[in-house]
Amino acid sequence: MLRWTVHLEGGPRRVNHAAVAVGHKVYSFGGYCSGEDYETLRQIDVHVFNAVSLRWMKLPPVRTSGREHAREVPYMRYGHTAVLVDDVIYLWGGRNDTEGACNVLYAFDVSNHRWFTPKVSGTIPGARDGHSACVLGKTMYIFGGYEQLADCFSNDIHKLDTTTMAWSLVNARGTPARWRDFHSATIIGTKMFVFGGRADRFGPFHSNNEIYCNKIKVFDTDTCCWLDTPSTQLLPEGRRSHSAFAHNGELYIFGGYNARLDRHFNDLWKFNPDGFSWKKVDPKGKGPCPRRRQCCCMVGDKIILFGGTSPCPEQGMGDEFNLMDHSDLYILDFSPNLKTLCKIAVIQYSLDQSALPHDIRWELAAMTTNSNISRPIFSSHG
């Protein structure tokens, strides 16, 4: 029974950030918020959400002594990616209004919350943002994005072997996915499933003839080949800046934006790789409003979705410059337990909560309703 079970307000207001789930915690890195200063270089911020206590914590800035040590910490950026390998989060790419795009690999040790820059070798990808990153075993795959130096979209695949810290350009056979940025790439088994993104009708260079891909492209990491795929009858609208995740061998996408339609989405679709078919999914409960550039992480059987940006209510559907940035968080539960369903019933049927334990009453306030949340969202503890 797929259900939106929790809705929290008052978290970090972030757009185009990157996040990784580590156990029951979600680490969120950087991004931006309208009205903040992104011309002054400063350390990237790190927010941590505890999916058990339902609280946010902001990690203190790293103390740096000297110019060399300062380079170990990434500067504030957006359009970057973050992945987890063992106890290390690898952050790559993204851009800043002052420095432009970046291709330095940064590593964040989850055990001691320390940054370092691993020494890498091989063919390092060009600086970019809007790319995708996913992990299979000890290997990180980078696909697409908008390359700063070439000033065009990419459709190359690069991989980083985290055991040797060697980059390589993948010599992929077959018909590649179109040049694009702000797509998603998701590993299921040994295959990478690419969906959506912004591309140009005439090739890799941006000529303001945008198209939004809505067909799945599959890359087989075993054979290093882009696969020929069958056509599907039912397809979601093409979009960029959506979320994608895998659950039980199937691919899910949520939200995103299509500039040609001038439309933000809050729909949820499921793709079955075996039948190569799409199905629209309608979870129970009240979910997020239409948005793009949010983050989405899986913790157990729950999806933690937070942040992003949407059209301002007074602007109707709005455009690129009339957007509101979100500080909210939603939880989509694939297997809500009896305790969770009982809480929902208490709220739904306005049952007496006074006899319930204190901690349960707090949790009830965070369920998907229109009620305000009175407890503090940020905490000084993990």
CSV table of C-alpha atoms in Angstrom, one decimal:
chain,number,residue,atom,x,y,z
A,1,MET,CA,0.0,0.0,0.0
A,2,LEU,CA,1.9,3.0,-1.3
A,3,ARG,CA,1.1,6.1,0.8
A,4,TRP,CA,2.4,9.6,1.6
A,5,THR,CA,2.6,9.4,5.4
A,6,VAL,CA,4.7,12.4,6.6
A,7,HIS,CA,4.8,16.0,5.7
A,8,LEU,CA,7.2,18.3,7.5
A,9,GLU,CA,7.9,22.1,7.1
A,10,GLY,CA,10.8,24.2,8.3
A,11,GLY,CA,13.8,22.2,6.9
A,12,PRO,CA,16.6,23.7,4.7
A,13,ARG,CA,15.3,25.7,1.8
A,14,ARG,CA,17.3,24.2,-1.0
A,15,VAL,CA,17.0,23.8,-4.8
A,16,ASN,CA,19.3,21.8,-7.2
A,17,HIS,CA,21.0,20.2,-4.2
A,18,ALA,CA,22.4,16.6,-3.9
A,19,ALA,CA,21.6,14.1,-1.2
A,20,VAL,CA,22.6,10.6,-0.1
A,21,ALA,CA,21.0,8.2,2.3
A,22,VAL,CA,23.3,6.6,4.9
A,23,GLY,CA,21.5,4.2,7.1
A,24,HIS,CA,18.5,6.1,8.7
A,25,LYS,CA,20.0,9.5,7.9
A,26,VAL,CA,20.0,11.6,4.7
A,27,TYR,CA,22.9,13.9,4.0
A,28,SER,CA,22.1,16.9,1.8
A,29,PHE,CA,24.8,19.0,0.2
A,30,GLY,CA,24.6,22.5,-1.1
A,31,GLY,CA,22.1,23.7,-3.7
A,32,TYR,CA,20.8,27.2,-3.7
A,33,CYS,CA,17.9,29.4,-2.4
A,34,SER,CA,16.6,32.5,-4.2
A,35,GLY,CA,17.8,35.7,-2.6
A,36,GLU,CA,21.0,34.2,-1.0
A,37,ASP,CA,24.5,35.3,-2.0
A,38,TYR,CA,26.2,32.9,-4.4
A,39,GLU,CA,28.9,35.2,-5.7
A,40,THR,CA,30.9,35.1,-2.4
A,41,LEU,CA,32.8,31.8,-2.2
A,42,ARG,CA,32.0,29.8,1.0
A,43,GLN,CA,32.0,26.2,2.1
A,44,ILE,CA,29.2,24.0,0.9
A,45,ASP,CA,26.6,23.5,3.6
A,46,VAL,CA,25.7,20.0,4.8
A,47,HIS,CA,22.3,19.2,6.4
A,48,VAL,CA,21.4,15.9,7.9
A,49,PHE,CA,17.9,14.5,8.3
A,50,ASN,CA,17.2,11.8,10.8
A,51,ALA,CA,14.4,9.6,9.4
A,52,VAL,CA,13.7,8.1,12.9
A,53,SER,CA,13.5,11.3,15.0
A,54,LEU,CA,12.2,13.4,11.9
A,55,ARG,CA,14.6,16.2,12.7
A,56,TRP,CA,17.1,18.2,10.7
A,57,MET,CA,20.6,19.1,11.8
A,58,LYS,CA,23.1,21.4,10.1
A,59,LEU,CA,26.7,20.4,10.4
A,60,PRO,CA,29.1,23.1,11.6
A,61,PRO,CA,31.5,24.6,9.0
A,62,VAL,CA,34.8,22.8,8.7
A,63,ARG,CA,37.7,24.6,10.4
A,64,THR,CA,40.4,25.2,7.8
A,65,SER,CA,44.0,26.3,8.5
A,66,GLY,CA,45.7,27.5,5.4
A,67,ARG,CA,44.9,27.7,1.8
A,68,GLU,CA,45.8,24.1,1.0
A,69,HIS,CA,43.4,22.7,3.6
A,70,ALA,CA,40.6,25.0,2.4
A,71,ARG,CA,40.8,23.3,-1.0
A,72,GLU,CA,39.8,20.0,0.6
A,73,VAL,CA,36.3,21.4,1.2
A,74,PRO,CA,34.0,22.0,-1.8
A,75,TYR,CA,32.6,25.5,-2.3
A,76,MET,CA,28.9,26.1,-2.3
A,77,ARG,CA,27.4,24.9,-5.6
A,78,TYR,CA,24.3,23.6,-7.4
A,79,GLY,CA,23.7,21.1,-10.1
A,80,HIS,CA,26.2,18.7,-8.6
A,81,THR,CA,25.9,15.0,-7.8
A,82,ALA,CA,26.7,12.9,-4.7
A,83,VAL,CA,26.9,9.1,-4.3
A,84,LEU,CA,27.8,6.7,-1.5
A,85,VAL,CA,30.5,4.0,-1.7
A,86,ASP,CA,31.1,2.2,1.6
A,87,ASP,CA,31.4,5.0,4.2
A,88,VAL,CA,32.5,7.7,1.8
A,89,ILE,CA,30.2,10.1,-0.1
A,90,TYR,CA,31.7,11.3,-3.4
A,91,LEU,CA,30.6,14.7,-4.6
A,92,TRP,CA,31.4,15.8,-8.2
A,93,GLY,CA,30.6,18.6,-10.6
A,94,GLY,CA,28.1,21.4,-10.2
A,95,ARG,CA,28.7,25.1,-10.5
A,96,ASN,CA,28.9,28.4,-8.7
A,97,ASP,CA,28.1,31.9,-10.0
A,98,THR,CA,31.7,33.0,-9.4
A,99,GLU,CA,33.8,29.9,-10.1
A,100,GLY,CA,31.7,28.4,-12.8
A,101,ALA,CA,31.5,24.6,-13.2
A,102,CYS,CA,33.9,22.2,-11.4
A,103,ASN,CA,35.4,18.8,-12.1
A,104,VAL,CA,37.3,18.2,-8.8
A,105,LEU,CA,36.3,15.1,-7.0
A,106,TYR,CA,35.5,15.6,-3.3
A,107,ALA,CA,35.1,12.9,-0.7
A,108,PHE,CA,33.2,13.2,2.6
A,109,ASP,CA,33.9,10.6,5.2
A,110,VAL,CA,30.6,9.8,7.0
A,111,SER,CA,32.3,8.3,10.0
A,112,ASN,CA,34.1,11.5,11.0
A,113,HIS,CA,32.4,14.2,8.9
A,114,ARG,CA,35.7,15.1,7.2
A,115,TRP,CA,36.3,16.3,3.6
A,116,PHE,CA,39.3,15.3,1.5
A,117,THR,CA,40.2,15.3,-2.2
A,118,PRO,CA,41.4,11.9,-3.4
A,119,LYS,CA,44.3,11.8,-5.8
A,120,VAL,CA,42.8,10.7,-9.1
A,121,SER,CA,44.3,9.6,-12.4
A,122,GLY,CA,43.1,8.9,-15.9
A,123,THR,CA,40.7,10.8,-18.2
A,124,ILE,CA,38.9,13.3,-15.9
A,125,PRO,CA,35.5,14.4,-17.2
A,126,GLY,CA,35.2,18.1,-18.2
A,127,ALA,CA,33.7,20.5,-15.6
A,128,ARG,CA,29.9,20.4,-15.9
A,129,ASP,CA,26.5,20.6,-14.1
A,130,GLY,CA,23.2,18.9,-14.7
A,131,HIS,CA,24.8,15.5,-15.2
A,132,SER,CA,23.8,12.3,-13.4
A,133,ALA,CA,25.8,10.0,-11.2
A,134,CYS,CA,25.1,6.4,-10.1
A,135,VAL,CA,27.0,3.6,-8.5
A,136,LEU,CA,27.4,-0.1,-9.3
A,137,GLY,CA,29.6,-1.9,-6.9
A,138,LYS,CA,32.7,0.3,-6.4
A,139,THR,CA,32.3,2.2,-9.7
A,140,MET,CA,30.7,5.6,-10.2
A,141,TYR,CA,29.2,6.3,-13.6
A,142,ILE,CA,28.8,9.9,-14.8
A,143,PHE,CA,26.5,10.6,-17.8
A,144,GLY,CA,25.6,13.8,-19.7
A,145,GLY,CA,25.3,17.2,-18.2
A,146,TYR,CA,26.2,20.6,-19.7
A,147,GLU,CA,30.0,20.9,-20.2
A,148,GLN,CA,31.3,24.4,-19.5
A,149,LEU,CA,34.5,24.4,-21.7
A,150,ALA,CA,32.7,22.9,-24.7
A,151,ASP,CA,29.6,25.0,-24.0
A,152,CYS,CA,27.3,22.1,-25.0
A,153,PHE,CA,25.3,19.2,-23.8
A,154,SER,CA,27.2,15.9,-23.3
A,155,ASN,CA,26.2,12.3,-23.9
A,156,ASP,CA,29.5,10.7,-22.8
A,157,ILE,CA,29.8,8.1,-20.1
A,158,HIS,CA,32.7,8.4,-17.7
A,159,LYS,CA,33.4,6.0,-14.8
A,160,LEU,CA,35.5,6.3,-11.7
A,161,ASP,CA,36.9,3.1,-10.1
A,162,THR,CA,36.9,4.0,-6.5
A,163,THR,CA,39.4,1.2,-5.6
A,164,THR,CA,42.1,2.7,-7.8
A,165,MET,CA,40.7,6.3,-8.1
A,166,ALA,CA,41.2,6.1,-11.9
A,167,TRP,CA,38.8,7.9,-14.3
A,168,SER,CA,38.1,6.5,-17.7
A,169,LEU,CA,36.0,7.5,-20.7
A,170,VAL,CA,33.7,4.6,-21.5
A,171,ASN,CA,33.9,3.5,-25.2
A,172,ALA,CA,30.2,2.7,-25.5
A,173,ARG,CA,28.9,0.8,-28.4
A,174,GLY,CA,25.4,1.1,-29.9
A,175,THR,CA,23.2,4.2,-30.4
A,176,PRO,CA,23.8,6.5,-27.5
A,177,ALA,CA,21.3,8.5,-25.5
A,178,ARG,CA,20.8,12.0,-26.8
A,179,TRP,CA,23.0,14.9,-25.5
A,180,ARG,CA,21.2,16.2,-22.4
A,181,ASP,CA,21.3,17.7,-18.9
A,182,PHE,CA,19.1,17.5,-15.8
A,183,HIS,CA,18.0,13.9,-16.6
A,184,SER,CA,18.1,10.9,-14.3
A,185,ALA,CA,20.3,7.7,-14.5
A,186,THR,CA,19.3,4.8,-12.3
A,187,ILE,CA,21.1,1.5,-11.8
A,188,ILE,CA,18.9,-1.7,-11.8
A,189,GLY,CA,20.9,-4.9,-11.8
A,190,THR,CA,23.9,-4.2,-14.1
A,191,LYS,CA,22.0,-1.7,-16.4
A,192,MET,CA,21.7,2.0,-16.2
A,193,PHE,CA,18.3,3.5,-17.1
A,194,VAL,CA,18.4,7.0,-18.4
A,195,PHE,CA,15.2,9.1,-18.5
A,196,GLY,CA,14.2,12.6,-19.3
A,197,GLY,CA,16.4,15.7,-19.3
A,198,ARG,CA,16.7,18.8,-21.5
A,199,ALA,CA,18.1,18.4,-25.0
A,200,ASP,CA,18.3,20.4,-28.2
A,201,ARG,CA,16.5,19.3,-31.3
A,202,PHE,CA,19.5,19.9,-33.6
A,203,GLY,CA,22.4,18.4,-31.6
A,204,PRO,CA,24.7,19.0,-28.6
A,205,PHE,CA,24.7,22.8,-28.8
A,206,HIS,CA,21.9,24.8,-27.1
A,207,SER,CA,20.0,26.7,-29.8
A,208,ASN,CA,16.8,27.4,-27.8
A,209,ASN,CA,15.1,24.5,-29.6
A,210,GLU,CA,14.6,22.5,-26.5
A,211,ILE,CA,13.1,19.0,-26.4
A,212,TYR,CA,12.3,16.9,-23.4
A,213,CYS,CA,13.0,13.2,-23.8
A,214,ASN,CA,10.4,10.7,-22.5
A,215,LYS,CA,11.8,7.5,-23.8
A,216,ILE,CA,14.0,5.2,-21.6
A,217,LYS,CA,17.5,4.6,-22.8
A,218,VAL,CA,19.4,1.6,-21.4
A,219,PHE,CA,23.1,1.2,-21.0
A,220,ASP,CA,24.5,-2.3,-20.2
A,221,THR,CA,27.6,-2.0,-18.0
A,222,ASP,CA,28.5,-5.6,-18.7
A,223,THR,CA,28.8,-5.2,-22.4
A,224,CYS,CA,29.5,-1.4,-22.5
A,225,CYS,CA,26.7,-1.1,-25.0
A,226,TRP,CA,23.6,1.1,-25.4
A,227,LEU,CA,20.8,-1.3,-26.0
A,228,ASP,CA,18.0,-1.1,-28.6
A,229,THR,CA,14.8,-0.9,-26.7
A,230,PRO,CA,11.2,-1.6,-27.8
A,231,SER,CA,8.6,1.2,-28.1
A,232,THR,CA,6.0,1.7,-25.3
A,233,GLN,CA,2.4,2.8,-25.8
A,234,LEU,CA,1.9,4.7,-22.5
A,235,LEU,CA,4.6,7.3,-21.7
A,236,PRO,CA,5.0,10.0,-19.1
A,237,GLU,CA,5.4,13.5,-20.4
A,238,GLY,CA,9.1,14.4,-21.1
A,239,ARG,CA,10.6,16.5,-18.3
A,240,ARG,CA,13.8,17.6,-16.6
A,241,SER,CA,14.9,18.1,-13.0
A,242,HIS,CA,12.7,15.3,-11.8
A,243,SER,CA,13.5,12.6,-9.2
A,244,ALA,CA,14.2,8.9,-10.0
A,245,PHE,CA,14.7,5.9,-7.8
A,246,ALA,CA,14.6,2.1,-7.9
A,247,HIS,CA,12.5,-0.1,-5.7
A,248,ASN,CA,12.1,-3.9,-6.0
A,249,GLY,CA,13.7,-4.0,-9.5
A,250,GLU,CA,11.4,-1.2,-10.9
A,251,LEU,CA,12.1,2.4,-11.8
A,252,TYR,CA,10.1,5.3,-10.4
A,253,ILE,CA,10.1,8.9,-11.4
A,254,PHE,CA,8.4,11.9,-9.7
A,255,GLY,CA,7.9,15.5,-10.6
A,256,GLY,CA,10.0,17.7,-12.9
A,257,TYR,CA,9.4,20.4,-15.4
A,258,ASN,CA,8.8,20.8,-19.1
A,259,ALA,CA,9.5,24.3,-20.5
A,260,ARG,CA,7.7,23.6,-23.8
A,261,LEU,CA,4.5,22.9,-22.0
A,262,ASP,CA,5.4,25.4,-19.3
A,263,ARG,CA,4.3,22.8,-16.7
A,264,HIS,CA,5.6,21.5,-13.4
A,265,PHE,CA,4.7,17.9,-12.4
A,266,ASN,CA,3.9,16.1,-9.2
A,267,ASP,CA,2.9,12.8,-10.8
A,268,LEU,CA,4.5,9.4,-9.9
A,269,TRP,CA,5.2,6.8,-12.6
A,270,LYS,CA,6.6,3.3,-12.4
A,271,PHE,CA,8.6,1.6,-15.1
A,272,ASN,CA,9.0,-2.2,-15.4
A,273,PRO,CA,12.2,-3.2,-17.1
A,274,ASP,CA,11.1,-6.7,-17.8
A,275,GLY,CA,7.9,-5.8,-19.6
A,276,PHE,CA,9.4,-2.4,-20.7
A,277,SER,CA,6.2,-0.7,-19.7
A,278,TRP,CA,5.1,2.4,-17.8
A,279,LYS,CA,2.3,2.7,-15.3
A,280,LYS,CA,1.0,5.8,-13.5
A,281,VAL,CA,0.9,5.4,-9.7
A,282,ASP,CA,-1.5,7.2,-7.4
A,283,PRO,CA,-0.4,6.8,-3.8
A,284,LYS,CA,-2.8,7.4,-0.9
A,285,GLY,CA,-2.4,10.5,1.2
A,286,LYS,CA,-1.5,14.1,0.3
A,287,GLY,CA,1.8,14.4,-1.6
A,288,PRO,CA,4.0,17.3,-2.7
A,289,CYS,CA,2.8,20.1,-4.9
A,290,PRO,CA,4.2,20.2,-8.5
A,291,ARG,CA,7.9,21.0,-8.4
A,292,ARG,CA,11.3,20.4,-9.9
A,293,ARG,CA,15.0,20.3,-8.6
A,294,GLN,CA,14.0,18.5,-5.4
A,295,CYS,CA,16.0,15.7,-3.8
A,296,CYS,CA,14.8,12.1,-3.3
A,297,CYS,CA,16.5,9.4,-1.2
A,298,MET,CA,15.4,5.9,-0.2
A,299,VAL,CA,15.7,4.8,3.5
A,300,GLY,CA,14.5,1.3,3.9
A,301,ASP,CA,11.0,1.1,2.2
A,302,LYS,CA,10.5,4.9,2.5
A,303,ILE,CA,11.3,7.6,0.0
A,304,ILE,CA,12.4,10.9,1.6
A,305,LEU,CA,11.7,13.8,-0.7
A,306,PHE,CA,12.5,17.4,0.1
A,307,GLY,CA,13.1,20.9,-1.3
A,308,GLY,CA,12.8,22.0,-4.9
A,309,THR,CA,11.0,24.9,-6.5
A,310,SER,CA,7.5,25.6,-7.9
A,311,PRO,CA,5.6,28.4,-9.5
A,312,CYS,CA,4.4,31.1,-7.1
A,313,PRO,CA,0.7,30.6,-6.5
A,314,GLU,CA,-0.1,34.2,-7.6
A,315,GLN,CA,1.7,33.6,-10.9
A,316,GLY,CA,-0.4,30.6,-12.0
A,317,MET,CA,1.9,28.2,-13.7
A,318,GLY,CA,4.6,30.8,-13.7
A,319,ASP,CA,7.9,30.8,-15.6
A,320,GLU,CA,11.6,30.5,-14.9
A,321,PHE,CA,11.7,33.8,-12.9
A,322,ASN,CA,8.5,33.5,-10.8
A,323,LEU,CA,9.3,30.5,-8.6
A,324,MET,CA,9.1,29.8,-4.9
A,325,ASP,CA,11.7,27.6,-3.2
A,326,HIS,CA,10.6,24.9,-0.7
A,327,SER,CA,11.7,24.0,2.8
A,328,ASP,CA,9.3,21.0,3.1
A,329,LEU,CA,9.8,17.3,3.3
A,330,TYR,CA,7.6,14.4,2.4
A,331,ILE,CA,7.8,10.6,3.1
A,332,LEU,CA,6.4,8.1,0.7
A,333,ASP,CA,6.1,4.7,2.4
A,334,PHE,CA,6.0,1.6,0.3
A,335,SER,CA,5.1,-0.6,3.3
A,336,PRO,CA,3.4,1.5,6.1
A,337,ASN,CA,3.3,-0.6,9.3
A,338,LEU,CA,0.3,-1.0,11.5
A,339,LYS,CA,1.5,1.8,13.9
A,340,THR,CA,1.7,4.3,11.0
A,341,LEU,CA,-1.8,3.3,9.7
A,342,CYS,CA,-3.2,3.7,13.2
A,343,LYS,CA,-1.7,7.2,13.5
A,344,ILE,CA,-3.3,8.1,10.1
A,345,ALA,CA,-6.7,6.8,11.3
A,346,VAL,CA,-6.4,8.9,14.5
A,347,ILE,CA,-5.9,12.0,12.4
A,348,GLN,CA,-8.4,11.1,9.7
A,349,TYR,CA,-11.3,10.4,12.0
A,350,SER,CA,-10.4,13.1,14.6
A,351,LEU,CA,-10.0,10.6,17.4
A,352,ASP,CA,-8.9,11.7,20.9
A,353,GLN,CA,-5.1,12.0,21.1
A,354,SER,CA,-4.8,13.1,24.7
A,355,ALA,CA,-4.3,9.6,26.0
A,356,LEU,CA,-1.5,8.9,23.6
A,357,PRO,CA,2.2,9.0,24.7
A,358,HIS,CA,4.0,12.3,24.2
A,359,ASP,CA,6.3,11.1,21.4
A,360,ILE,CA,3.4,9.6,19.4
A,361,ARG,CA,1.5,12.9,19.6
A,362,TRP,CA,4.6,14.6,18.1
A,363,GLU,CA,4.7,12.0,15.3
A,364,LEU,CA,1.0,12.5,14.6
A,365,ALA,CA,1.6,16.2,14.1
A,366,ALA,CA,4.0,15.3,11.3
A,367,MET,CA,1.6,13.0,9.4
A,368,THR,CA,0.1,14.2,6.1
A,369,THR,CA,-2.6,16.6,7.2
A,370,ASN,CA,-3.2,20.3,7.0
A,371,SER,CA,-2.3,20.7,10.7
A,372,ASN,CA,0.7,22.8,11.7
A,373,ILE,CA,3.8,21.2,13.1
A,374,SER,CA,4.5,22.8,16.5
A,375,ARG,CA,7.8,21.1,17.4
A,376,PRO,CA,11.2,22.4,16.2
A,377,ILE,CA,12.4,20.7,13.0
A,378,PHE,CA,16.1,21.6,13.5
A,379,SER,CA,18.1,20.0,16.3
A,380,SER,CA,21.6,20.3,17.7
A,381,HIS,CA,21.8,16.5,17.9
A,382,GLY,CA,22.1,14.0,15.1
